[in-house]
Coordinates of C-alpha atoms and ligand atoms in Angstrom, one line a residue:
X1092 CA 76.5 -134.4 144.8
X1093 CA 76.3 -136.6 147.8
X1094 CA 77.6 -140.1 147.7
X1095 CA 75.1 -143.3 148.3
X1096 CA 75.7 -144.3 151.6
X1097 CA 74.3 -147.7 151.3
X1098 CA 77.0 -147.9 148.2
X1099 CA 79.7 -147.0 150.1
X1100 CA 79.2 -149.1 152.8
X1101 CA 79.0 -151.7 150.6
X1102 CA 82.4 -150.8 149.0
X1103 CA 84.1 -150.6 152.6
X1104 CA 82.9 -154.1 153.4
X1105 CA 84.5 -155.4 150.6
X1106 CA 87.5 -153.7 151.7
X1107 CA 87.5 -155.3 155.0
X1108 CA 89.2 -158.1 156.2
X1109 CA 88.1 -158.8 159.9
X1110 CA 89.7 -160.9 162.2
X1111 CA 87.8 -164.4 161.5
X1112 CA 89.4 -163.8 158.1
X1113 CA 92.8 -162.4 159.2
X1114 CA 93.4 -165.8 161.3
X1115 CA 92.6 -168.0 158.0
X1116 CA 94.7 -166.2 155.8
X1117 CA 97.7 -166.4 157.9
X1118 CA 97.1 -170.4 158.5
X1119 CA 96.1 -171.1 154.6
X1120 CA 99.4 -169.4 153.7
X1121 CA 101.6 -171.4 156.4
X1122 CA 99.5 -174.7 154.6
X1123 CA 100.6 -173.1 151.4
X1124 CA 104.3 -172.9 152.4
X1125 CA 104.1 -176.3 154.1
X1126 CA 102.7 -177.6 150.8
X1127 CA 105.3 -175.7 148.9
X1128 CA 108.2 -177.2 150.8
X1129 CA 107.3 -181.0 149.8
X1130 CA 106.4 -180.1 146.1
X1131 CA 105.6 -176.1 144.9
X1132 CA 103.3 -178.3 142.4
X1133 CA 100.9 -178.4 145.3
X1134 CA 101.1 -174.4 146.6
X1135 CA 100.1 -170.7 144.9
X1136 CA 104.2 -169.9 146.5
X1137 CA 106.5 -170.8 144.1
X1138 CA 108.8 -171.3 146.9
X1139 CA 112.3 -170.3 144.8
X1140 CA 115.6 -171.6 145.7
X1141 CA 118.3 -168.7 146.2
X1142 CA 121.5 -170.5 146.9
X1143 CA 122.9 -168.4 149.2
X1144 CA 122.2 -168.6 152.9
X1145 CA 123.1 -165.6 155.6
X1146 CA 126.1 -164.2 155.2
X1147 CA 128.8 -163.9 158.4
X1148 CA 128.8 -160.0 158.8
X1149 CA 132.4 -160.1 158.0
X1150 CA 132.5 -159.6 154.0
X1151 CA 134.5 -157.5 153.1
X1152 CA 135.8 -155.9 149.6
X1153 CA 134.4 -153.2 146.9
X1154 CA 131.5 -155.1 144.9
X1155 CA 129.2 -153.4 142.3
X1156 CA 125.7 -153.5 142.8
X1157 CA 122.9 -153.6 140.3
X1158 CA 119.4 -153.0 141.7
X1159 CA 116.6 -153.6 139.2
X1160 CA 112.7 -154.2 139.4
X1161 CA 111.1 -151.1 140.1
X1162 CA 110.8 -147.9 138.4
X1163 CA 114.5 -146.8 138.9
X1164 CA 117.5 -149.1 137.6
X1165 CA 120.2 -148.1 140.1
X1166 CA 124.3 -148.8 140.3
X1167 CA 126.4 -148.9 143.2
X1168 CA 129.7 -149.7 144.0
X1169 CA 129.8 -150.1 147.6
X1170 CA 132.8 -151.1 149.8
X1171 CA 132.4 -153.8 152.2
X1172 CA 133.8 -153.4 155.6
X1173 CA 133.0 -156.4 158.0
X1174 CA 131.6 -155.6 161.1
X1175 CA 128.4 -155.1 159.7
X1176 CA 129.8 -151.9 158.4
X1177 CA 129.8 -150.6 154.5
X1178 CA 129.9 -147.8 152.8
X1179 CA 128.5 -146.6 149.2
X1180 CA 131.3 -145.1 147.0
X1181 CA 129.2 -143.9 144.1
X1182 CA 125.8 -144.3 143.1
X1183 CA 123.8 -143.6 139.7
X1184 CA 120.1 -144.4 138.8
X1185 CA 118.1 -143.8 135.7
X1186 CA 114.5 -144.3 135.6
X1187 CA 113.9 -147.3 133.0
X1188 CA 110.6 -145.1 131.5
X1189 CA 110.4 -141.4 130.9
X1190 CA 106.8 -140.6 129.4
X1191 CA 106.9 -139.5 125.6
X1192 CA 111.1 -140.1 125.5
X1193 CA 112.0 -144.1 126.0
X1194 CA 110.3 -146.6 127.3
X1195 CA 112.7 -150.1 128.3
X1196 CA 109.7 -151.8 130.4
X1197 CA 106.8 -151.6 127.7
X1198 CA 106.2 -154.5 125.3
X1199 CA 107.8 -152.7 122.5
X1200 CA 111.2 -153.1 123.7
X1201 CA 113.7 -155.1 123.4
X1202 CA 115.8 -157.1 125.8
X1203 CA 118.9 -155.7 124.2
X1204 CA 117.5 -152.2 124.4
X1205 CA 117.0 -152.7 128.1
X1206 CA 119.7 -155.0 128.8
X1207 CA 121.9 -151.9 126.6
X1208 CA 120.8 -149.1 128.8
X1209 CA 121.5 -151.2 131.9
X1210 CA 125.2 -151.9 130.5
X1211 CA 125.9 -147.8 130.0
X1212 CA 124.8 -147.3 134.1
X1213 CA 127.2 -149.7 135.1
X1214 CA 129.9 -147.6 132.9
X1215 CA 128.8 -144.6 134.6
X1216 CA 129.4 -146.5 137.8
X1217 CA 133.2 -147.6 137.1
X1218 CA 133.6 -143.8 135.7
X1219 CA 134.1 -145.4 132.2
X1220 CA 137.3 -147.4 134.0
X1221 CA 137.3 -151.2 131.8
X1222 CA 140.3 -152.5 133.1
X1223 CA 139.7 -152.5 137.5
X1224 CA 138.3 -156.1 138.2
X1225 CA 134.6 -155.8 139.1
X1226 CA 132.5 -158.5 140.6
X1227 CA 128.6 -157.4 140.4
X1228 CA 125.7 -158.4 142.8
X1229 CA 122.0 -158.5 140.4
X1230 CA 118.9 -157.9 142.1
X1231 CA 117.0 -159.3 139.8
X1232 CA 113.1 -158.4 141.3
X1233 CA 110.8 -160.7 139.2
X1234 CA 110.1 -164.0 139.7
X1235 CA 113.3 -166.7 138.5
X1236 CA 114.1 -170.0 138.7
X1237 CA 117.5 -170.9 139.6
X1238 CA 120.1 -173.4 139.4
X1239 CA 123.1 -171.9 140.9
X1240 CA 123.7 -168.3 142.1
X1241 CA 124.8 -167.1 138.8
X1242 CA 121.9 -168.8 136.7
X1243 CA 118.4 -167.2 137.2
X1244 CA 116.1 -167.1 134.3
X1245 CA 113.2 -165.2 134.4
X1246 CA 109.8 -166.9 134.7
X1247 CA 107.0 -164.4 134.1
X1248 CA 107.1 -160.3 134.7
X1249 CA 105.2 -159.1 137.1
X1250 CA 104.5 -155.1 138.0
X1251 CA 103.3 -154.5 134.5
X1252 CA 106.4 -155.3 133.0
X1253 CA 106.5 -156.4 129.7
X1254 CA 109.8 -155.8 127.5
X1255 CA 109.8 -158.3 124.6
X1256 CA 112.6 -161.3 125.2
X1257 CA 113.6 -161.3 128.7
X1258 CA 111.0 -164.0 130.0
X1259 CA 112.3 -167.7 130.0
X1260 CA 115.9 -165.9 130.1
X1261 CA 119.0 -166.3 132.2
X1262 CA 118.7 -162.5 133.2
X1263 CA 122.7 -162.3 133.7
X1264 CA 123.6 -163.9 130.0
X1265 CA 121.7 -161.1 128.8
X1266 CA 123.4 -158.8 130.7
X1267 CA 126.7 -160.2 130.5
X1268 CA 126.5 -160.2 126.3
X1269 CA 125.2 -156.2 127.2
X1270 CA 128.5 -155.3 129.0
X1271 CA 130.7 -157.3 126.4
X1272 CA 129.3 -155.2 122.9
X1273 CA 130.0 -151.9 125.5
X1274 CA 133.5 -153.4 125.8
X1275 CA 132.9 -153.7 129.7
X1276 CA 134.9 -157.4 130.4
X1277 CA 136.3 -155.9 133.6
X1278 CA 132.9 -156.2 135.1
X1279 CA 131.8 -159.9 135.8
X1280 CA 128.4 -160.8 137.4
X1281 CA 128.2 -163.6 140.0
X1282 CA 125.4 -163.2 141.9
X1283 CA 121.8 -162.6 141.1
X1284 CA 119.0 -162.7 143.6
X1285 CA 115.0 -161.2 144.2
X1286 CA 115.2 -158.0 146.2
X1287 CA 113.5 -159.9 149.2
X1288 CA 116.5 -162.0 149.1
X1289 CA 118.7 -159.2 148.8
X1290 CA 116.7 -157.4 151.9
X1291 CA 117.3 -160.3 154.0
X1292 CA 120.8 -160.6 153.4
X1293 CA 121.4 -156.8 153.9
X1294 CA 119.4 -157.2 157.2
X1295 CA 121.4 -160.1 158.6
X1296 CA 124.8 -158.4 157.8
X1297 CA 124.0 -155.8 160.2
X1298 CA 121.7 -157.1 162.5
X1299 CA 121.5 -161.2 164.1
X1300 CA 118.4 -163.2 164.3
X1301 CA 116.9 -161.5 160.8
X1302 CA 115.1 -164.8 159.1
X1303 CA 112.6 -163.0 157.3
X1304 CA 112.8 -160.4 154.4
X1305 CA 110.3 -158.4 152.9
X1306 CA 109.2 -155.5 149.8
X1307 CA 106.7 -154.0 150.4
X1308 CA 106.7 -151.5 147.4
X1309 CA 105.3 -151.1 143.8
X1310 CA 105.4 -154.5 144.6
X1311 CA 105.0 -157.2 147.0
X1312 CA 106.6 -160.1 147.9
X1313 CA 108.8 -162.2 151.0
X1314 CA 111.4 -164.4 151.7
X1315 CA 112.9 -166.6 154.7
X1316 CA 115.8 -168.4 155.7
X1317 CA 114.3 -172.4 155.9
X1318 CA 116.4 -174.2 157.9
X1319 CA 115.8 -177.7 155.3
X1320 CA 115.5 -176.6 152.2
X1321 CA 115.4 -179.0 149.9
X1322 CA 117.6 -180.9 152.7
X1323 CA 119.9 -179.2 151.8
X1324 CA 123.0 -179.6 154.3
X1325 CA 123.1 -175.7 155.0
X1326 CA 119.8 -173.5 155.1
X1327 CA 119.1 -171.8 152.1
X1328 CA 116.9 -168.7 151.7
X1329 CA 114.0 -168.9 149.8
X1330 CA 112.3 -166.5 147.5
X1331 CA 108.6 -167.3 148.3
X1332 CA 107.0 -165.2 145.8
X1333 CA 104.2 -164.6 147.8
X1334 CA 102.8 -162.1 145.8
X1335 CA 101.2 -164.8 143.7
X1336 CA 99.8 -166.1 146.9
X1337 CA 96.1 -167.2 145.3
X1338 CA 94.1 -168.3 148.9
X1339 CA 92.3 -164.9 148.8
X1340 CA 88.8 -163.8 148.0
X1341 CA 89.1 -160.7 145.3
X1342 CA 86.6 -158.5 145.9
X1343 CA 84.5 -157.2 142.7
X1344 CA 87.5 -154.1 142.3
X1345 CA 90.3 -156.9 142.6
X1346 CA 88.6 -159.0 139.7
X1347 CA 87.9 -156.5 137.3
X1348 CA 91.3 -154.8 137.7
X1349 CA 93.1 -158.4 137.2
X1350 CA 91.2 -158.5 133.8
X1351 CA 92.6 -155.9 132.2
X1352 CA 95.9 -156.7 134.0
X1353 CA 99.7 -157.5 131.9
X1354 CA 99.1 -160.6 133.6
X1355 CA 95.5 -161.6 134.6
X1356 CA 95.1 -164.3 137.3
X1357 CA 98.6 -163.9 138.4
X1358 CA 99.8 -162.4 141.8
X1359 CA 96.7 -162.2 143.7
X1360 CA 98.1 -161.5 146.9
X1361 CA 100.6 -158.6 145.1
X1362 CA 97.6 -157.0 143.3
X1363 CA 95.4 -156.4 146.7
X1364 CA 98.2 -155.1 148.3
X1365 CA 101.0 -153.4 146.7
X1366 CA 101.7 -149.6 145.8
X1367 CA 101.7 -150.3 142.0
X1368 CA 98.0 -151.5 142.1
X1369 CA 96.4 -149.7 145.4
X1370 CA 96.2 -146.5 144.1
X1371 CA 94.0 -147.9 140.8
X1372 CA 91.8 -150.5 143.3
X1373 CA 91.0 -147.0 144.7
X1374 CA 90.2 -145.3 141.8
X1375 CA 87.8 -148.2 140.5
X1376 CA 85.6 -147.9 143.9
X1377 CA 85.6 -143.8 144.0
X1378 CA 84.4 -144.1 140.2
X1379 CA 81.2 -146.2 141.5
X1380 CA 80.6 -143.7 143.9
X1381 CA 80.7 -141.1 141.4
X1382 CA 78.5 -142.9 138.8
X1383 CA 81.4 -143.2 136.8
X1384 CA 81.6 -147.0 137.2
X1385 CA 84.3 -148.3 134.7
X1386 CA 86.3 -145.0 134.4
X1387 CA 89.9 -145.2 135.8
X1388 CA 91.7 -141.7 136.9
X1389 CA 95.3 -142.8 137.5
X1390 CA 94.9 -142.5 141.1
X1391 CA 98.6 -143.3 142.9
X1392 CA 100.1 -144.5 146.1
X1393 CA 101.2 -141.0 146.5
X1394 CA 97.7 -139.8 146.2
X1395 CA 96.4 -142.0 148.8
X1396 CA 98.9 -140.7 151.4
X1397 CA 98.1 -137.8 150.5
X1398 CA 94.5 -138.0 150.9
X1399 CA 95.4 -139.8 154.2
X1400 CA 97.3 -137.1 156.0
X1401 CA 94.7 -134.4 155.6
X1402 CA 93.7 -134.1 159.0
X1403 CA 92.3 -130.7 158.0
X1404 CA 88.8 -130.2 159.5
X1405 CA 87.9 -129.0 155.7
X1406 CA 89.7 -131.5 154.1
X1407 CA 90.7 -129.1 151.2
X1408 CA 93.9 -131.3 150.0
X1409 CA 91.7 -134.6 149.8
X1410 CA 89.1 -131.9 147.8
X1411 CA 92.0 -131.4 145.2
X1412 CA 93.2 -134.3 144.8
X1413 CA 89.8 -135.8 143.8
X1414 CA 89.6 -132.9 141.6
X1415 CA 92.6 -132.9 139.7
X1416 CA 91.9 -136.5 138.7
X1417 CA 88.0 -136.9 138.3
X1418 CA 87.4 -133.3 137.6
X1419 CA 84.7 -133.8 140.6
X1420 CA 84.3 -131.1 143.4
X1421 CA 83.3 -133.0 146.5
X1422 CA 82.1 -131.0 149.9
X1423 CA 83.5 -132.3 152.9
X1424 CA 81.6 -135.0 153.9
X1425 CA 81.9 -136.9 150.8
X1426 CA 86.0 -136.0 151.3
X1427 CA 85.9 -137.7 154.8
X1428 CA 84.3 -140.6 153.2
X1429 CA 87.1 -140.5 150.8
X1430 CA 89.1 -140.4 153.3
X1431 CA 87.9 -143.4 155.0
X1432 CA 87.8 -145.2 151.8
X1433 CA 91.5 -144.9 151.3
X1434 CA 91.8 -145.8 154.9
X1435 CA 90.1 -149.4 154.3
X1436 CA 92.4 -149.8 151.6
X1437 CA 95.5 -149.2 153.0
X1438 CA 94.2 -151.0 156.2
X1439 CA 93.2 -154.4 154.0
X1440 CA 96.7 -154.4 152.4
X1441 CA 98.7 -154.3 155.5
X1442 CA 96.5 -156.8 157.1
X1443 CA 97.0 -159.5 154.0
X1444 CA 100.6 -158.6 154.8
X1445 CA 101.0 -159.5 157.7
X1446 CA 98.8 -162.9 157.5
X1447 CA 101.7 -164.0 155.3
X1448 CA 104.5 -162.9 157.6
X1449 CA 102.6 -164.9 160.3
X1450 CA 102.3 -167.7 158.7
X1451 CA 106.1 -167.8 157.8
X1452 CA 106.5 -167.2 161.7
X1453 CA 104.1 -170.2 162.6
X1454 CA 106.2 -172.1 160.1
X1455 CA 109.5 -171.1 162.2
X1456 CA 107.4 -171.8 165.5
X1457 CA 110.4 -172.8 167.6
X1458 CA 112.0 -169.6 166.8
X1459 CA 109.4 -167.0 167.5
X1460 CA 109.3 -168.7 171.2
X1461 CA 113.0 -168.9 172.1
X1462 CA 114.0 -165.3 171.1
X1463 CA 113.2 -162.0 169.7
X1464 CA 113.5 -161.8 165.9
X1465 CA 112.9 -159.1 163.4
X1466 CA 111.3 -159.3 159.7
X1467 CA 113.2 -157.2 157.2
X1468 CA 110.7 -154.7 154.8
X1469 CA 112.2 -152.4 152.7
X1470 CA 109.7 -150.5 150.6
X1471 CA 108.1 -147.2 149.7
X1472 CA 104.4 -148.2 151.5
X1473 CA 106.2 -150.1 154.5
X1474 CA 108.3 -147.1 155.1
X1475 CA 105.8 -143.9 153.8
X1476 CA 102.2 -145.0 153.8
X1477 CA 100.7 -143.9 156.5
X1478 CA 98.6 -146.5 158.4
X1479 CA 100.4 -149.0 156.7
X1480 CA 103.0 -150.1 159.9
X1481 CA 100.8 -149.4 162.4
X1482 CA 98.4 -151.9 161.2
X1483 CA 101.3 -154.5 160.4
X1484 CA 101.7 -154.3 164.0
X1485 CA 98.2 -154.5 165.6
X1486 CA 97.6 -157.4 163.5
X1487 CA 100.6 -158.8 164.7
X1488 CA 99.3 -158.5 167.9
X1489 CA 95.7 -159.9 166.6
X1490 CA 97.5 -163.1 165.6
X1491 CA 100.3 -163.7 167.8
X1492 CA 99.2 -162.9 171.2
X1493 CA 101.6 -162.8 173.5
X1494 CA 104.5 -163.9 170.8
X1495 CA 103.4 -160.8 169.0
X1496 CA 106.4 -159.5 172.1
X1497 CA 109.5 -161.4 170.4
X1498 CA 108.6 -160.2 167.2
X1499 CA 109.4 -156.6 165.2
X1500 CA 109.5 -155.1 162.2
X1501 CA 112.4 -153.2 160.9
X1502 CA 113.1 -150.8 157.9
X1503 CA 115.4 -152.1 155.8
X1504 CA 116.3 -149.2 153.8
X1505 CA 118.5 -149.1 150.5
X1506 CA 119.0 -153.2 151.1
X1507 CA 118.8 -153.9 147.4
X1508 CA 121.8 -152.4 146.5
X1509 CA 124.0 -153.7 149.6
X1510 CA 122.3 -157.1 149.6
X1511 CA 123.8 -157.3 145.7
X1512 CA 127.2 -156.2 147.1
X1513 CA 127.0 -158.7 150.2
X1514 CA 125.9 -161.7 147.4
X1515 CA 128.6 -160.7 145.1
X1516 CA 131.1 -161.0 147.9
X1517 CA 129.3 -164.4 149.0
X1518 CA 129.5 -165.7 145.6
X1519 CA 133.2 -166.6 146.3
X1520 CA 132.8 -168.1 149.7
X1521 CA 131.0 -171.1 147.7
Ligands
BGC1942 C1 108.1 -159.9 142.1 C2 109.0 -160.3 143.2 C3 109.6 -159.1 143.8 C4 108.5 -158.1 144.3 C5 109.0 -156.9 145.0 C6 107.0 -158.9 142.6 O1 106.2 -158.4 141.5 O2 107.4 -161.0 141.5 O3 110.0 -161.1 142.6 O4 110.3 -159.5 144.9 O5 107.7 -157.8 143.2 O6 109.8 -156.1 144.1

């Protein structure tokens, strides 16, 4: 079978975000944040508070860590050494879903289920030791209100997440009552904050003149250090939640995924462009093109690199992948268009990305003129999606101009885990 052209050129135009529309993304999201900043009543970004600013570079002490909001719940107990300088003395991660043997993210479970398996990784952290003082760092990455740096109650999941009793929460009650029935009083949260937050931080201990942190992952989402938040005396970093950015126009795959969504007409911005959903937006358009409109194959992020990276003048990997999911046997020309296809994807998602980073950056204006500055990303697509950097960049360069110069993107790797330390450790400057 040979695939419509006039279809798939369809499909690729809805894909496309050209540069008219790259330059009104970017300013409708710095309105958005400007909005936000006098009441987040009037913006898509619910513009969270974090209560914690940048930290010095000079914390220092052994802190546990608790990373969760993706796939894998992790523990760390990393020491902190000043200088920018820290090292990770153990490490253990359990992934919170294992097909056909638990399941702690679906809606039939529990917070205490989840909140239970949580308490036992943090055991496994302190080698079972419950009588060695422990404050622990939460990267908490879901959207949460706060009041403090302890309090942060959970106000919708987001990723497809959907354990029963956790929304509406304060996330470290829950996990505080979890370590207590384990017998694990040693261990005492003090910090929670989003993993952008936590990306940030981890940035700025290492590096200066970091004011912008970013995941760009199964999920998406960004924060920034606003110099007058809520004028407040010292900056404070806020959790934009820019994943629910709503100042988009869905194209026909983006609606009809959203409508069979956990969470239709939420995250906008975070369903166009994130690992969790790309791979499906994907699968929706190849399905059209294989008159199979309606059918989804499970297609993943992985797939799409995959698919990507044959440079093969037979394009026998793309040719398998398709298979393996569809049961469809394409010849090569319909894998190039594949090919492209996936390329417009990935393409479209950095692009959104980076309209939002530049409209933070317009926001900072002053800053982006006087010196060079780096945005944080730490993320699975930032860091292994091919395409996906390069066009971060070049649309930098589309909508900064010259500016574009004083402004870089760095990899953040591993930065929920030492943000967590470095917030734990910050909890007792306050
Ligand atoms: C959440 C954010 C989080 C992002 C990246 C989104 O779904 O709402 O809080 O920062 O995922 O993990």
């Amino acid at each position: 079978m040979a695939f419509d052209k006039e279809l798939f050129d369809d499909i690729c135009r809805e894909f496309t975000v050209d540069g008219e529309a790259l330059h009104t993304i970017a300013a409708d999201f710095r309105y958005d944040l400007k909005q936000g900043l006098k009441d987040p009543d009037l913006s898509s970004l619910r513009m969270l508070k974090s209560y914690v600013g940048l930290p010095t570079g000079e914390e220092k002490g052994e802190y546990l860590a608790l990373d969760f909001g993706g796939t894998n719940v992790r523990v760390l107990r990393i020491r902190l050494d000043g200088h920018g300088k820290f090292e990770v003395l153990k490490k253990v991660a359990k992934p919170l879903r294992v097909e056909g043997i638990y399941d702690y993210v679906g809606e039939g479970s529990t917070a205490e289920q989840m909140f239970d398996f949580i308490a036992e990784l943090v055991d496994e952290a302190i080698d079972g030791d419950h009588t060695k003082k422990y404050l622990l760092g939460h990267t908490f990455s879901f959207p949460s209100e706060q009041t403090n740096l302890y309090d942060a109650k959970l106000i919708i999941w987001t990723k497809e997440f959907a354990t029963a009793g956790v929304e509406g929460k304060v996330v470290n009650d829950l996990l505080k009552e979890a370590l207590h029935r384990q017998g694990i009083d040693n261990v005492e949260p003090t910090a929670v904050i989003n993993d952008t937050v936590a990306v940030l931080l981890a940035a700025a201990y290492k590096q200066p003149d970091t004011y912008i942190g970013s995941i760009y992952a199964t999920g998406h989402n960004t924060c920034y250090l606003e110099p007058f938040a809520d004028k407040a005396e010292r900056p404070m970093i806020l959790n934009l939640e820019s994943g629910g950015f709503m100042k988009l126009v869905p194209n026909r795959f983006d609606v009809a995924f959203d409508e069979h969504s956990e969470k239709p007409g939420e995250q906008r911005l975070e369903k166009m462009v994130s690992g969790r959903y790309m791979g499906e937006l994907f699968g929706m358009a190849l399905a059209e093109l294989l008159g199979e409109k309606g059918k989804a194959y499970g297609f993943t992020s992985i797939d799409m690199s995959n698919i990507v990276l044959d440079e093969s003048p037979d394009k026998a990997e793309v040719q398998k992948i398709v298979a393996g999911k569809t049961g469809h046997k394409l010849d090569t020309a319909d894998c190039e268009l594949v090919r492209d296809l996936v390329s417009k994807i990935i393409v479209r998602s950095a692009r959104l990305v980076t309209a939002s980073y530049v409209g933070i950056l317009w926001q900072l204006d002053g800053q982006i003129k006087s010196k060079q500055q780096h945005i944080a990303i730490d993320g699975s697509v930032y860091e292994k999606m091919p395409l996906a950097k390069e066009n971060i960049m070049r649309a930098l360069s589309e909508l900064l101009g010259e500016d574009a110069a004083h402004v870089d993107t760095v990899l953040e790797n591993g930065g929920s885990g030492l943000g967590a330390a470095i917030a734990a450790a910050m909890s007792q400057q306050q």
